[in-house]
Amino acid sequence: MSTRLTLVQGDITAQAVDAIVNAANSSLLGGGGVDGAIHRRGGPEILAECRALRAGHYGRGLPTGQAVATTAGRLPARWVIHTVGPVYSATEDRTDLLASCYTQSLRTAARLGARTLAFPAISTGVYRWPLADAARTAVTTVRTALATDPGTFAFDEIRFVAYDDRARQAYETALAER
């Protein structure tokens, strides 16, 4: 059985999947963009679990490229997987950190037993990662993980959620590449 990679244009908080990925900041306490939308729509349960994570193992915050899960609260998903993307730099290649966000989110989803997973375009908002490169990195990383370790990464669907036309077009191009 192979995993379906799909693309939808819409709101990540409206995705009825087992787990949605949050492009979080390291504090795990909410913010702007995707992170703020997930916290607002998901309700106080998400923030309560994030605070517990900060009080425990992640006292200094979640490191860039890592992932951790919480409840999804009032969202139409079971879990939120929080990952901290890198800030784009024109002088330093941080692609490995961006790829790690996808790999670690996949690992976390697999440990949870999630069969369906939705990703936003990580690091493309206030972290200013160029959209075409971010989409290519996301798709390539997910495809490589699925091909390299199909036993661990046994999902029914991995969905890329594009917020607008520009993001949708970037993901369409990345998905068409082989």
Short mmCIF file of C-alpha atoms in Angstrom, two decimals:
data_model
loop_
_atom_site.label_atom_id
_atom_site.label_comp_id
_atom_site.label_asym_id
_atom_site.label_seq_id
_atom_site.Cartn_x
_atom_site.Cartn_y
_atom_site.Cartn_z
CA MET A 1 0.00 0.00 0.00
CA SER A 2 1.45 3.36 -0.93
CA THR A 3 0.85 6.71 0.68
CA ARG A 4 -1.17 9.24 -1.33
CA LEU A 5 0.40 12.69 -1.50
CA THR A 6 -2.34 15.26 -2.00
CA LEU A 7 -2.58 19.01 -2.29
CA VAL A 8 -5.47 21.18 -1.17
CA GLN A 9 -5.87 24.91 -1.01
CA GLY A 10 -7.45 26.05 2.22
CA ASP A 11 -7.15 26.46 5.95
CA ILE A 12 -4.92 24.02 7.85
CA THR A 13 -7.22 24.31 10.89
CA ALA A 14 -10.16 22.93 8.87
CA GLN A 15 -8.43 19.69 7.80
CA ALA A 16 -10.18 16.54 9.02
CA VAL A 17 -7.10 14.33 9.40
CA ASP A 18 -5.51 12.39 12.24
CA ALA A 19 -2.78 15.00 12.75
CA ILE A 20 -2.08 18.49 11.52
CA VAL A 21 1.37 20.00 11.65
CA ASN A 22 1.82 23.38 13.28
CA ALA A 23 4.56 25.70 12.04
CA ALA A 24 5.24 26.70 15.65
CA ASN A 25 7.70 29.03 17.26
CA SER A 26 10.11 27.59 19.82
CA SER A 27 8.09 28.85 22.79
CA LEU A 28 5.18 26.52 21.87
CA LEU A 29 2.87 29.15 23.34
CA GLY A 30 1.22 30.43 20.19
CA GLY A 31 2.12 33.23 17.86
CA GLY A 32 1.11 34.54 14.47
CA GLY A 33 0.31 32.86 11.17
CA VAL A 34 -0.39 29.12 11.24
CA ASP A 35 0.66 28.87 14.89
CA GLY A 36 -1.76 31.55 16.04
CA ALA A 37 -4.60 30.15 13.94
CA ILE A 38 -4.13 26.65 15.39
CA HIS A 39 -4.05 27.92 18.96
CA ARG A 40 -7.09 30.18 18.46
CA ARG A 41 -9.25 27.60 16.72
CA GLY A 42 -8.03 24.61 18.74
CA GLY A 43 -8.79 26.24 22.06
CA PRO A 44 -7.15 26.26 25.48
CA GLU A 45 -6.44 22.51 25.57
CA ILE A 46 -3.58 22.91 23.09
CA LEU A 47 -2.01 25.75 25.06
CA ALA A 48 -2.37 23.80 28.33
CA GLU A 49 -0.43 20.85 26.87
CA CYS A 50 2.17 23.17 25.36
CA ARG A 51 2.66 24.81 28.77
CA ALA A 52 3.12 21.36 30.32
CA LEU A 53 5.77 20.56 27.71
CA ARG A 54 7.55 23.83 28.51
CA ALA A 55 7.40 23.06 32.23
CA GLY A 56 8.96 19.66 31.56
CA HIS A 57 11.36 18.49 28.89
CA TYR A 58 11.21 21.64 26.73
CA GLY A 59 11.94 24.30 29.36
CA ARG A 60 14.08 26.25 26.90
CA GLY A 61 11.61 25.73 24.07
CA LEU A 62 11.40 23.28 21.19
CA PRO A 63 14.60 23.26 19.12
CA THR A 64 14.45 24.12 15.43
CA GLY A 65 13.83 21.05 13.28
CA GLN A 66 12.29 18.98 16.09
CA ALA A 67 8.65 17.97 16.58
CA VAL A 68 6.32 17.22 19.49
CA ALA A 69 2.62 16.37 19.68
CA THR A 70 -0.31 17.64 21.69
CA THR A 71 -4.06 17.22 21.57
CA ALA A 72 -5.84 19.03 18.76
CA GLY A 73 -8.43 20.46 21.12
CA ARG A 74 -11.41 21.68 19.11
CA LEU A 75 -9.81 21.10 15.70
CA PRO A 76 -11.17 18.34 13.42
CA ALA A 77 -7.98 16.33 14.00
CA ARG A 78 -6.82 14.12 16.87
CA TRP A 79 -3.37 15.66 17.32
CA VAL A 80 -1.31 18.72 16.53
CA ILE A 81 2.34 18.08 15.77
CA HIS A 82 4.32 21.22 16.56
CA THR A 83 7.57 21.78 14.67
CA VAL A 84 9.86 24.81 14.62
CA GLY A 85 11.06 25.76 11.17
CA PRO A 86 14.25 27.68 10.51
CA VAL A 87 14.39 31.35 9.64
CA TYR A 88 15.58 31.70 6.04
CA SER A 89 19.10 32.98 5.50
CA ALA A 90 20.57 34.01 2.17
CA THR A 91 24.08 33.47 3.57
CA GLU A 92 23.68 30.13 5.39
CA ASP A 93 22.07 26.96 4.00
CA ARG A 94 19.51 25.81 6.56
CA THR A 95 17.73 23.37 4.26
CA ASP A 96 18.64 20.43 6.52
CA LEU A 97 16.74 22.07 9.38
CA LEU A 98 13.69 22.62 7.21
CA ALA A 99 13.83 19.00 5.99
CA SER A 100 14.15 17.86 9.61
CA CYS A 101 10.82 19.53 10.41
CA TYR A 102 9.12 17.23 7.91
CA THR A 103 11.05 14.08 8.89
CA GLN A 104 10.55 14.60 12.63
CA SER A 105 6.85 15.39 12.10
CA LEU A 106 6.49 12.15 10.13
CA ARG A 107 8.26 10.22 12.92
CA THR A 108 6.00 11.78 15.54
CA ALA A 109 2.87 11.00 13.49
CA ALA A 110 4.01 7.39 13.01
CA ARG A 111 4.60 6.97 16.77
CA LEU A 112 1.08 8.27 17.42
CA GLY A 113 -0.41 5.83 14.91
CA ALA A 114 -1.70 8.61 12.64
CA ARG A 115 -2.76 7.44 9.18
CA THR A 116 -3.49 10.89 7.72
CA LEU A 117 -1.37 13.99 8.15
CA ALA A 118 -1.63 17.59 6.90
CA PHE A 119 1.35 19.93 6.51
CA PRO A 120 1.36 23.71 6.06
CA ALA A 121 4.16 25.44 4.14
CA ILE A 122 6.63 25.52 7.05
CA SER A 123 8.89 28.60 7.38
CA THR A 124 7.31 30.47 4.44
CA GLY A 125 5.52 33.13 6.49
CA VAL A 126 7.38 35.41 8.87
CA TYR A 127 10.47 33.16 8.57
CA ARG A 128 10.61 34.20 4.87
CA TRP A 129 11.69 30.92 3.28
CA PRO A 130 11.20 31.23 -0.51
CA LEU A 131 7.97 29.40 -1.33
CA ALA A 132 9.17 27.38 -4.34
CA ASP A 133 12.23 26.12 -2.46
CA ALA A 134 10.21 25.32 0.67
CA ALA A 135 7.65 23.34 -1.36
CA ARG A 136 10.41 21.42 -3.17
CA THR A 137 12.12 20.64 0.15
CA ALA A 138 8.84 19.50 1.71
CA VAL A 139 7.85 17.19 -1.14
CA THR A 140 11.35 15.77 -1.64
CA THR A 141 11.81 15.12 2.08
CA VAL A 142 8.44 13.39 2.44
CA ARG A 143 8.97 11.27 -0.68
CA THR A 144 12.46 10.26 0.46
CA ALA A 145 11.24 9.29 3.95
CA LEU A 146 8.40 7.22 2.53
CA ALA A 147 10.70 5.45 0.06
CA THR A 148 13.53 4.89 2.55
CA ASP A 149 11.49 3.55 5.45
CA PRO A 150 8.04 2.40 4.28
CA GLY A 151 7.66 0.19 7.35
CA THR A 152 7.87 3.13 9.74
CA PHE A 153 6.11 5.65 7.53
CA ALA A 154 2.92 3.75 6.67
CA PHE A 155 0.38 6.51 6.07
CA ASP A 156 -2.77 6.51 3.97
CA GLU A 157 -2.46 10.18 3.03
CA ILE A 158 -0.06 13.05 3.48
CA ARG A 159 -1.72 16.31 2.57
CA PHE A 160 0.03 19.56 1.74
CA VAL A 161 -2.25 22.47 2.58
CA ALA A 162 -1.62 25.61 0.57
CA TYR A 163 -3.10 28.76 2.04
CA ASP A 164 -3.32 30.70 -1.22
CA ASP A 165 -2.91 30.42 -5.01
CA ARG A 166 0.82 31.18 -4.90
CA ALA A 167 1.48 28.36 -2.43
CA ARG A 168 -0.76 25.97 -4.35
CA GLN A 169 1.16 26.66 -7.55
CA ALA A 170 4.51 26.11 -5.80
CA TYR A 171 3.34 22.75 -4.44
CA GLU A 172 1.83 21.72 -7.78
CA THR A 173 5.22 22.31 -9.39
CA ALA A 174 7.07 20.44 -6.64
CA LEU A 175 4.68 17.49 -6.79
CA ALA A 176 5.06 17.30 -10.60
CA GLU A 177 8.87 16.97 -10.31
CA ARG A 178 10.37 13.51 -9.97
#
